[in-house]
Amino acid sequence: FRNAVVAVDEYPTGVLWIATHGGGLVKFDLETETFTSYAPDPADPEFWGHEWITALLVDSSGMLWLGTNSEGLDRFDPATGQTTSYRHNPDRPDSLGHDWITEIAQDRSGVIWIGTGGRGLDRFDPETERFVHYRHDPADPTTVSDDRVTALWLDDDGTLWLGTNGGLDRLNP
């Protein structure tokens, strides 16, 4: 799977951000037709990058949100190169729910929604930097149908649709 493309998003106009399995994050300038790689560099342990990116979102302010298969969620500012990492911390209930990220979406209010590969759905408020978790409860049919989220989609009404290993869910935030 080296360099398998898993997501593409555009922002600002003229730049494609490409998330890959095996090749990290890649920026493609449409005007100059040049690539810039943000893959990890084994010779430089301080260089930021993930080899296995599983989800990508360019938010309304131009920040990149990157999900990984085991290293959580990163917010990357392409203008400054600064990265903020979010990881699951079992001692902090308001931390990221799981370090395997499958999907990322942003709603109209700026909230970031994160689908995980084993701990349901997370709602992240960028202002407070706190996560709220939505998990499957077999005793409650109104909860997420399965904790393995495979797809996220926000419709024009602001309703969040979740594809899970247990079916299709609708969440009206």
mmCIF file with all atom_site columns, C-alpha atoms in Angstrom:
data_model
loop_
_atom_site.group_PDB
_atom_site.id
_atom_site.type_symbol
_atom_site.label_atom_id
_atom_site.label_alt_id
_atom_site.label_comp_id
_atom_site.label_asym_id
_atom_site.label_entity_id
_atom_site.label_seq_id
_atom_site.pdbx_PDB_ins_code
_atom_site.Cartn_x
_atom_site.Cartn_y
_atom_site.Cartn_z
_atom_site.occupancy
_atom_site.B_iso_or_equiv
_atom_site.pdbx_formal_charge
_atom_site.auth_seq_id
_atom_site.auth_comp_id
_atom_site.auth_asym_id
_atom_site.auth_atom_id
_atom_site.pdbx_PDB_model_num
ATOM 1   C CA . PHE A 1 1   ? 0.000   0.000  0.000   1.00 0.00 ? 1   PHE A CA 1
ATOM 2   C CA . ARG A 1 2   ? 2.949   2.387  -0.039  1.00 0.00 ? 2   ARG A CA 1
ATOM 3   C CA . ASN A 1 3   ? 1.720   5.792  -1.231  1.00 0.00 ? 3   ASN A CA 1
ATOM 4   C CA . ALA A 1 4   ? -1.891  4.650  -1.544  1.00 0.00 ? 4   ALA A CA 1
ATOM 5   C CA . VAL A 1 5   ? -3.973  7.836  -1.603  1.00 0.00 ? 5   VAL A CA 1
ATOM 6   C CA . VAL A 1 6   ? -6.744  7.793  1.024   1.00 0.00 ? 6   VAL A CA 1
ATOM 7   C CA . ALA A 1 7   ? -7.988  11.404 0.924   1.00 0.00 ? 7   ALA A CA 1
ATOM 8   C CA . VAL A 1 8   ? -7.629  14.611 -1.111  1.00 0.00 ? 8   VAL A CA 1
ATOM 9   C CA . ASP A 1 9   ? -8.791  18.110 -0.138  1.00 0.00 ? 9   ASP A CA 1
ATOM 10  C CA . GLU A 1 10  ? -8.188  21.564 -1.599  1.00 0.00 ? 10  GLU A CA 1
ATOM 11  C CA . TYR A 1 11  ? -7.372  24.762 0.287   1.00 0.00 ? 11  TYR A CA 1
ATOM 12  C CA . PRO A 1 12  ? -6.421  27.375 -0.468  1.00 0.00 ? 12  PRO A CA 1
ATOM 13  C CA . THR A 1 13  ? -7.429  27.378 -4.111  1.00 0.00 ? 13  THR A CA 1
ATOM 14  C CA . GLY A 1 14  ? -4.635  25.961 -6.198  1.00 0.00 ? 14  GLY A CA 1
ATOM 15  C CA . VAL A 1 15  ? -3.241  23.585 -3.567  1.00 0.00 ? 15  VAL A CA 1
ATOM 16  C CA . LEU A 1 16  ? -4.226  19.956 -3.167  1.00 0.00 ? 16  LEU A CA 1
ATOM 17  C CA . TRP A 1 17  ? -3.486  18.225 0.125   1.00 0.00 ? 17  TRP A CA 1
ATOM 18  C CA . ILE A 1 18  ? -3.087  14.478 -0.303  1.00 0.00 ? 18  ILE A CA 1
ATOM 19  C CA . ALA A 1 19  ? -3.137  11.961 2.553   1.00 0.00 ? 19  ALA A CA 1
ATOM 20  C CA . THR A 1 20  ? -1.473  8.621  1.903   1.00 0.00 ? 20  THR A CA 1
ATOM 21  C CA . HIS A 1 21  ? -0.893  5.230  3.448   1.00 0.00 ? 21  HIS A CA 1
ATOM 22  C CA . GLY A 1 22  ? 2.843   4.893  3.409   1.00 0.00 ? 22  GLY A CA 1
ATOM 23  C CA . GLY A 1 23  ? 3.884   8.295  2.075   1.00 0.00 ? 23  GLY A CA 1
ATOM 24  C CA . GLY A 1 24  ? 2.513   10.705 4.669   1.00 0.00 ? 24  GLY A CA 1
ATOM 25  C CA . LEU A 1 25  ? 1.032   14.081 3.772   1.00 0.00 ? 25  LEU A CA 1
ATOM 26  C CA . VAL A 1 26  ? 1.748   15.589 0.362   1.00 0.00 ? 26  VAL A CA 1
ATOM 27  C CA . LYS A 1 27  ? 1.053   19.109 -0.915  1.00 0.00 ? 27  LYS A CA 1
ATOM 28  C CA . PHE A 1 28  ? 0.576   19.534 -4.666  1.00 0.00 ? 28  PHE A CA 1
ATOM 29  C CA . ASP A 1 29  ? 0.703   23.045 -6.121  1.00 0.00 ? 29  ASP A CA 1
ATOM 30  C CA . LEU A 1 30  ? -1.574  23.020 -9.164  1.00 0.00 ? 30  LEU A CA 1
ATOM 31  C CA . GLU A 1 31  ? 0.047   26.094 -10.727 1.00 0.00 ? 31  GLU A CA 1
ATOM 32  C CA . THR A 1 32  ? 3.677   24.970 -10.546 1.00 0.00 ? 32  THR A CA 1
ATOM 33  C CA . GLU A 1 33  ? 2.856   21.245 -10.588 1.00 0.00 ? 33  GLU A CA 1
ATOM 34  C CA . THR A 1 34  ? 5.286   20.640 -7.734  1.00 0.00 ? 34  THR A CA 1
ATOM 35  C CA . PHE A 1 35  ? 4.993   18.274 -4.794  1.00 0.00 ? 35  PHE A CA 1
ATOM 36  C CA . THR A 1 36  ? 6.083   18.869 -1.204  1.00 0.00 ? 36  THR A CA 1
ATOM 37  C CA . SER A 1 37  ? 6.238   15.865 1.103   1.00 0.00 ? 37  SER A CA 1
ATOM 38  C CA . TYR A 1 38  ? 5.533   15.958 4.830   1.00 0.00 ? 38  TYR A CA 1
ATOM 39  C CA . ALA A 1 39  ? 6.475   12.328 5.456   1.00 0.00 ? 39  ALA A CA 1
ATOM 40  C CA . PRO A 1 40  ? 8.555   11.437 8.526   1.00 0.00 ? 40  PRO A CA 1
ATOM 41  C CA . ASP A 1 41  ? 12.295  11.720 8.072   1.00 0.00 ? 41  ASP A CA 1
ATOM 42  C CA . PRO A 1 42  ? 14.193  9.016  10.009  1.00 0.00 ? 42  PRO A CA 1
ATOM 43  C CA . ALA A 1 43  ? 17.347  11.170 9.882   1.00 0.00 ? 43  ALA A CA 1
ATOM 44  C CA . ASP A 1 44  ? 15.546  14.059 11.620  1.00 0.00 ? 44  ASP A CA 1
ATOM 45  C CA . PRO A 1 45  ? 13.555  12.920 14.693  1.00 0.00 ? 45  PRO A CA 1
ATOM 46  C CA . GLU A 1 46  ? 12.248  16.473 15.221  1.00 0.00 ? 46  GLU A CA 1
ATOM 47  C CA . PHE A 1 47  ? 10.632  16.592 11.765  1.00 0.00 ? 47  PHE A CA 1
ATOM 48  C CA . TRP A 1 48  ? 6.888   16.279 11.968  1.00 0.00 ? 48  TRP A CA 1
ATOM 49  C CA . GLY A 1 49  ? 5.043   13.772 9.846   1.00 0.00 ? 49  GLY A CA 1
ATOM 50  C CA . HIS A 1 50  ? 3.081   10.574 9.782   1.00 0.00 ? 50  HIS A CA 1
ATOM 51  C CA . GLU A 1 51  ? 3.644   7.786  7.333   1.00 0.00 ? 51  GLU A CA 1
ATOM 52  C CA . TRP A 1 52  ? 0.131   6.299  7.659   1.00 0.00 ? 52  TRP A CA 1
ATOM 53  C CA . ILE A 1 53  ? -2.591  8.917  7.419   1.00 0.00 ? 53  ILE A CA 1
ATOM 54  C CA . THR A 1 54  ? -6.140  7.583  7.510   1.00 0.00 ? 54  THR A CA 1
ATOM 55  C CA . ALA A 1 55  ? -8.257  10.773 7.328   1.00 0.00 ? 55  ALA A CA 1
ATOM 56  C CA . LEU A 1 56  ? -7.853  14.380 6.190   1.00 0.00 ? 56  LEU A CA 1
ATOM 57  C CA . LEU A 1 57  ? -9.877  17.566 6.577   1.00 0.00 ? 57  LEU A CA 1
ATOM 58  C CA . VAL A 1 58  ? -9.018  21.113 5.541   1.00 0.00 ? 58  VAL A CA 1
ATOM 59  C CA . ASP A 1 59  ? -11.226 23.162 7.873   1.00 0.00 ? 59  ASP A CA 1
ATOM 60  C CA . SER A 1 60  ? -12.915 26.497 7.203   1.00 0.00 ? 60  SER A CA 1
ATOM 61  C CA . SER A 1 61  ? -9.894  28.432 8.522   1.00 0.00 ? 61  SER A CA 1
ATOM 62  C CA . GLY A 1 62  ? -7.359  26.520 6.384   1.00 0.00 ? 62  GLY A CA 1
ATOM 63  C CA . MET A 1 63  ? -6.046  24.247 9.138   1.00 0.00 ? 63  MET A CA 1
ATOM 64  C CA . LEU A 1 64  ? -5.394  20.629 8.230   1.00 0.00 ? 64  LEU A CA 1
ATOM 65  C CA . TRP A 1 65  ? -6.706  17.882 10.471  1.00 0.00 ? 65  TRP A CA 1
ATOM 66  C CA . LEU A 1 66  ? -4.962  14.546 10.046  1.00 0.00 ? 66  LEU A CA 1
ATOM 67  C CA . GLY A 1 67  ? -6.093  11.235 11.452  1.00 0.00 ? 67  GLY A CA 1
ATOM 68  C CA . THR A 1 68  ? -3.731  8.305  11.792  1.00 0.00 ? 68  THR A CA 1
ATOM 69  C CA . ASN A 1 69  ? -4.076  4.584  12.324  1.00 0.00 ? 69  ASN A CA 1
ATOM 70  C CA . SER A 1 70  ? -2.403  4.622  15.746  1.00 0.00 ? 70  SER A CA 1
ATOM 71  C CA . GLU A 1 71  ? -1.041  8.087  16.548  1.00 0.00 ? 71  GLU A CA 1
ATOM 72  C CA . GLY A 1 72  ? -4.264  10.022 17.073  1.00 0.00 ? 72  GLY A CA 1
ATOM 73  C CA . LEU A 1 73  ? -5.228  13.356 15.562  1.00 0.00 ? 73  LEU A CA 1
ATOM 74  C CA . ASP A 1 74  ? -3.049  16.275 14.485  1.00 0.00 ? 74  ASP A CA 1
ATOM 75  C CA . ARG A 1 75  ? -3.950  19.854 13.623  1.00 0.00 ? 75  ARG A CA 1
ATOM 76  C CA . PHE A 1 76  ? -1.383  21.199 11.150  1.00 0.00 ? 76  PHE A CA 1
ATOM 77  C CA . ASP A 1 77  ? -1.066  24.876 10.243  1.00 0.00 ? 77  ASP A CA 1
ATOM 78  C CA . PRO A 1 78  ? 0.405   24.939 6.725   1.00 0.00 ? 78  PRO A CA 1
ATOM 79  C CA . ALA A 1 79  ? 1.234   28.655 7.004   1.00 0.00 ? 79  ALA A CA 1
ATOM 80  C CA . THR A 1 80  ? 3.533   28.200 10.026  1.00 0.00 ? 80  THR A CA 1
ATOM 81  C CA . GLY A 1 81  ? 4.334   24.481 9.989   1.00 0.00 ? 81  GLY A CA 1
ATOM 82  C CA . GLN A 1 82  ? 3.109   24.240 13.616  1.00 0.00 ? 82  GLN A CA 1
ATOM 83  C CA . THR A 1 83  ? 1.403   21.032 14.689  1.00 0.00 ? 83  THR A CA 1
ATOM 84  C CA . THR A 1 84  ? -0.817  20.323 17.674  1.00 0.00 ? 84  THR A CA 1
ATOM 85  C CA . SER A 1 85  ? -1.235  16.639 18.519  1.00 0.00 ? 85  SER A CA 1
ATOM 86  C CA . TYR A 1 86  ? -4.204  15.077 20.287  1.00 0.00 ? 86  TYR A CA 1
ATOM 87  C CA . ARG A 1 87  ? -3.890  11.599 21.754  1.00 0.00 ? 87  ARG A CA 1
ATOM 88  C CA . HIS A 1 88  ? -6.058  9.318  23.827  1.00 0.00 ? 88  HIS A CA 1
ATOM 89  C CA . ASN A 1 89  ? -5.195  9.625  27.511  1.00 0.00 ? 89  ASN A CA 1
ATOM 90  C CA . PRO A 1 90  ? -7.066  7.158  29.746  1.00 0.00 ? 90  PRO A CA 1
ATOM 91  C CA . ASP A 1 91  ? -6.531  9.491  32.717  1.00 0.00 ? 91  ASP A CA 1
ATOM 92  C CA . ARG A 1 92  ? -8.347  12.367 30.959  1.00 0.00 ? 92  ARG A CA 1
ATOM 93  C CA . PRO A 1 93  ? -11.992 11.660 30.026  1.00 0.00 ? 93  PRO A CA 1
ATOM 94  C CA . ASP A 1 94  ? -12.078 14.798 27.829  1.00 0.00 ? 94  ASP A CA 1
ATOM 95  C CA . SER A 1 95  ? -9.119  13.648 25.684  1.00 0.00 ? 95  SER A CA 1
ATOM 96  C CA . LEU A 1 96  ? -9.395  12.005 22.263  1.00 0.00 ? 96  LEU A CA 1
ATOM 97  C CA . GLY A 1 97  ? -11.417 8.799  22.594  1.00 0.00 ? 97  GLY A CA 1
ATOM 98  C CA . HIS A 1 98  ? -9.141  6.570  20.499  1.00 0.00 ? 98  HIS A CA 1
ATOM 99  C CA . ASP A 1 99  ? -5.867  6.951  18.583  1.00 0.00 ? 99  ASP A CA 1
ATOM 100 C CA . TRP A 1 100 ? -7.173  5.231  15.427  1.00 0.00 ? 100 TRP A CA 1
ATOM 101 C CA . ILE A 1 101 ? -9.002  7.891  13.403  1.00 0.00 ? 101 ILE A CA 1
ATOM 102 C CA . THR A 1 102 ? -11.162 6.817  10.466  1.00 0.00 ? 102 THR A CA 1
ATOM 103 C CA . GLU A 1 103 ? -13.036 9.998  9.455   1.00 0.00 ? 103 GLU A CA 1
ATOM 104 C CA . ILE A 1 104 ? -13.020 13.764 10.146  1.00 0.00 ? 104 ILE A CA 1
ATOM 105 C CA . ALA A 1 105 ? -15.709 16.364 9.352   1.00 0.00 ? 105 ALA A CA 1
ATOM 106 C CA . GLN A 1 106 ? -16.485 19.966 10.362  1.00 0.00 ? 106 GLN A CA 1
ATOM 107 C CA . ASP A 1 107 ? -19.958 21.361 10.934  1.00 0.00 ? 107 ASP A CA 1
ATOM 108 C CA . ARG A 1 108 ? -21.171 24.927 10.307  1.00 0.00 ? 108 ARG A CA 1
ATOM 109 C CA . SER A 1 109 ? -20.409 26.018 13.870  1.00 0.00 ? 109 SER A CA 1
ATOM 110 C CA . GLY A 1 110 ? -16.764 24.957 13.557  1.00 0.00 ? 110 GLY A CA 1
ATOM 111 C CA . VAL A 1 111 ? -17.061 21.763 15.613  1.00 0.00 ? 111 VAL A CA 1
ATOM 112 C CA . ILE A 1 112 ? -14.804 18.939 14.416  1.00 0.00 ? 112 ILE A CA 1
ATOM 113 C CA . TRP A 1 113 ? -16.345 15.454 14.358  1.00 0.00 ? 113 TRP A CA 1
ATOM 114 C CA . ILE A 1 114 ? -13.973 12.485 14.550  1.00 0.00 ? 114 ILE A CA 1
ATOM 115 C CA . GLY A 1 115 ? -14.870 8.905  13.712  1.00 0.00 ? 115 GLY A CA 1
ATOM 116 C CA . THR A 1 116 ? -12.700 6.293  15.386  1.00 0.00 ? 116 THR A CA 1
ATOM 117 C CA . GLY A 1 117 ? -11.859 2.708  14.617  1.00 0.00 ? 117 GLY A CA 1
ATOM 118 C CA . GLY A 1 118 ? -12.997 1.365  17.966  1.00 0.00 ? 118 GLY A CA 1
ATOM 119 C CA . ARG A 1 119 ? -14.371 3.973  20.372  1.00 0.00 ? 119 ARG A CA 1
ATOM 120 C CA . GLY A 1 120 ? -17.272 5.569  18.495  1.00 0.00 ? 120 GLY A CA 1
ATOM 121 C CA . LEU A 1 121 ? -17.631 9.217  17.566  1.00 0.00 ? 121 LEU A CA 1
ATOM 122 C CA . ASP A 1 122 ? -15.916 12.218 19.143  1.00 0.00 ? 122 ASP A CA 1
ATOM 123 C CA . ARG A 1 123 ? -17.052 15.834 19.083  1.00 0.00 ? 123 ARG A CA 1
ATOM 124 C CA . PHE A 1 124 ? -14.145 18.295 19.393  1.00 0.00 ? 124 PHE A CA 1
ATOM 125 C CA . ASP A 1 125 ? -14.614 21.959 20.202  1.00 0.00 ? 125 ASP A CA 1
ATOM 126 C CA . PRO A 1 126 ? -11.527 23.811 18.897  1.00 0.00 ? 126 PRO A CA 1
ATOM 127 C CA . GLU A 1 127 ? -12.121 26.704 21.323  1.00 0.00 ? 127 GLU A CA 1
ATOM 128 C CA . THR A 1 128 ? -12.124 24.616 24.508  1.00 0.00 ? 128 THR A CA 1
ATOM 129 C CA . GLU A 1 129 ? -9.966  21.793 23.078  1.00 0.00 ? 129 GLU A CA 1
ATOM 130 C CA . ARG A 1 130 ? -12.188 19.223 24.769  1.00 0.00 ? 130 ARG A CA 1
ATOM 131 C CA . PHE A 1 131 ? -13.630 16.036 23.355  1.00 0.00 ? 131 PHE A CA 1
ATOM 132 C CA . VAL A 1 132 ? -17.115 14.646 24.000  1.00 0.00 ? 132 VAL A CA 1
ATOM 133 C CA . HIS A 1 133 ? -17.632 10.956 23.225  1.00 0.00 ? 133 HIS A CA 1
ATOM 134 C CA . TYR A 1 134 ? -20.601 9.205  21.623  1.00 0.00 ? 134 TYR A CA 1
ATOM 135 C CA . ARG A 1 135 ? -20.356 5.471  22.166  1.00 0.00 ? 135 ARG A CA 1
ATOM 136 C CA . HIS A 1 136 ? -22.386 2.369  21.517  1.00 0.00 ? 136 HIS A CA 1
ATOM 137 C CA . ASP A 1 137 ? -24.464 1.111  24.431  1.00 0.00 ? 137 ASP A CA 1
ATOM 138 C CA . PRO A 1 138 ? -26.205 -2.208 23.675  1.00 0.00 ? 138 PRO A CA 1
ATOM 139 C CA . ALA A 1 139 ? -28.907 -1.342 26.230  1.00 0.00 ? 139 ALA A CA 1
ATOM 140 C CA . ASP A 1 140 ? -29.746 1.974  24.532  1.00 0.00 ? 140 ASP A CA 1
ATOM 141 C CA . PRO A 1 141 ? -30.906 1.899  20.877  1.00 0.00 ? 141 PRO A CA 1
ATOM 142 C CA . THR A 1 142 ? -30.506 5.698  20.608  1.00 0.00 ? 142 THR A CA 1
ATOM 143 C CA . THR A 1 143 ? -26.693 5.475  20.857  1.00 0.00 ? 143 THR A CA 1
ATOM 144 C CA . VAL A 1 144 ? -24.190 4.987  18.034  1.00 0.00 ? 144 VAL A CA 1
ATOM 145 C CA . SER A 1 145 ? -24.913 1.611  16.421  1.00 0.00 ? 145 SER A CA 1
ATOM 146 C CA . ASP A 1 146 ? -21.280 0.470  16.608  1.00 0.00 ? 146 ASP A CA 1
ATOM 147 C CA . ASP A 1 147 ? -18.030 1.962  17.926  1.00 0.00 ? 147 ASP A CA 1
ATOM 148 C CA . ARG A 1 148 ? -16.247 1.431  14.604  1.00 0.00 ? 148 ARG A CA 1
ATOM 149 C CA . VAL A 1 149 ? -17.103 4.510  12.519  1.00 0.00 ? 149 VAL A CA 1
ATOM 150 C CA . THR A 1 150 ? -16.425 4.041  8.800   1.00 0.00 ? 150 THR A CA 1
ATOM 151 C CA . ALA A 1 151 ? -17.966 7.192  7.261   1.00 0.00 ? 151 ALA A CA 1
ATOM 152 C CA . LEU A 1 152 ? -19.109 10.713 8.239   1.00 0.00 ? 152 LEU A CA 1
ATOM 153 C CA . TRP A 1 153 ? -21.242 13.097 6.196   1.00 0.00 ? 153 TRP A CA 1
ATOM 154 C CA . LEU A 1 154 ? -22.908 16.406 7.088   1.00 0.00 ? 154 LEU A CA 1
ATOM 155 C CA . ASP A 1 155 ? -26.000 17.200 5.038   1.00 0.00 ? 155 ASP A CA 1
ATOM 156 C CA . ASP A 1 156 ? -27.319 20.658 4.103   1.00 0.00 ? 156 ASP A CA 1
ATOM 157 C CA . ASP A 1 157 ? -29.535 20.732 7.224   1.00 0.00 ? 157 ASP A CA 1
ATOM 158 C CA . GLY A 1 158 ? -26.542 20.187 9.527   1.00 0.00 ? 158 GLY A CA 1
ATOM 159 C CA . THR A 1 159 ? -27.438 16.590 10.321  1.00 0.00 ? 159 THR A CA 1
ATOM 160 C CA . LEU A 1 160 ? -24.447 14.324 10.826  1.00 0.00 ? 160 LEU A CA 1
ATOM 161 C CA . TRP A 1 161 ? -24.709 10.890 9.222   1.00 0.00 ? 161 TRP A CA 1
ATOM 162 C CA . LEU A 1 162 ? -22.467 8.076  10.487  1.00 0.00 ? 162 LEU A CA 1
ATOM 163 C CA . GLY A 1 163 ? -21.639 4.876  8.737   1.00 0.00 ? 163 GLY A CA 1
ATOM 164 C CA . THR A 1 164 ? -20.590 2.239  11.246  1.00 0.00 ? 164 THR A CA 1
ATOM 165 C CA . ASN A 1 165 ? -19.958 -1.489 11.253  1.00 0.00 ? 165 ASN A CA 1
ATOM 166 C CA . GLY A 1 166 ? -23.455 -1.716 12.774  1.00 0.00 ? 166 GLY A CA 1
ATOM 167 C CA . GLY A 1 167 ? -25.321 0.362  10.181  1.00 0.00 ? 167 GLY A CA 1
ATOM 168 C CA . LEU A 1 168 ? -26.265 3.947  9.378   1.00 0.00 ? 168 LEU A CA 1
ATOM 169 C CA . ASP A 1 169 ? -26.869 6.484  12.158  1.00 0.00 ? 169 ASP A CA 1
ATOM 170 C CA . ARG A 1 170 ? -28.272 10.014 12.132  1.00 0.00 ? 170 ARG A CA 1
ATOM 171 C CA . LEU A 1 171 ? -27.198 12.562 14.732  1.00 0.00 ? 171 LEU A CA 1
ATOM 172 C CA . ASN A 1 172 ? -28.805 15.973 14.845  1.00 0.00 ? 172 ASN A CA 1
ATOM 173 C CA . PRO A 1 173 ? -26.366 18.083 16.901  1.00 0.00 ? 173 PRO A CA 1
#
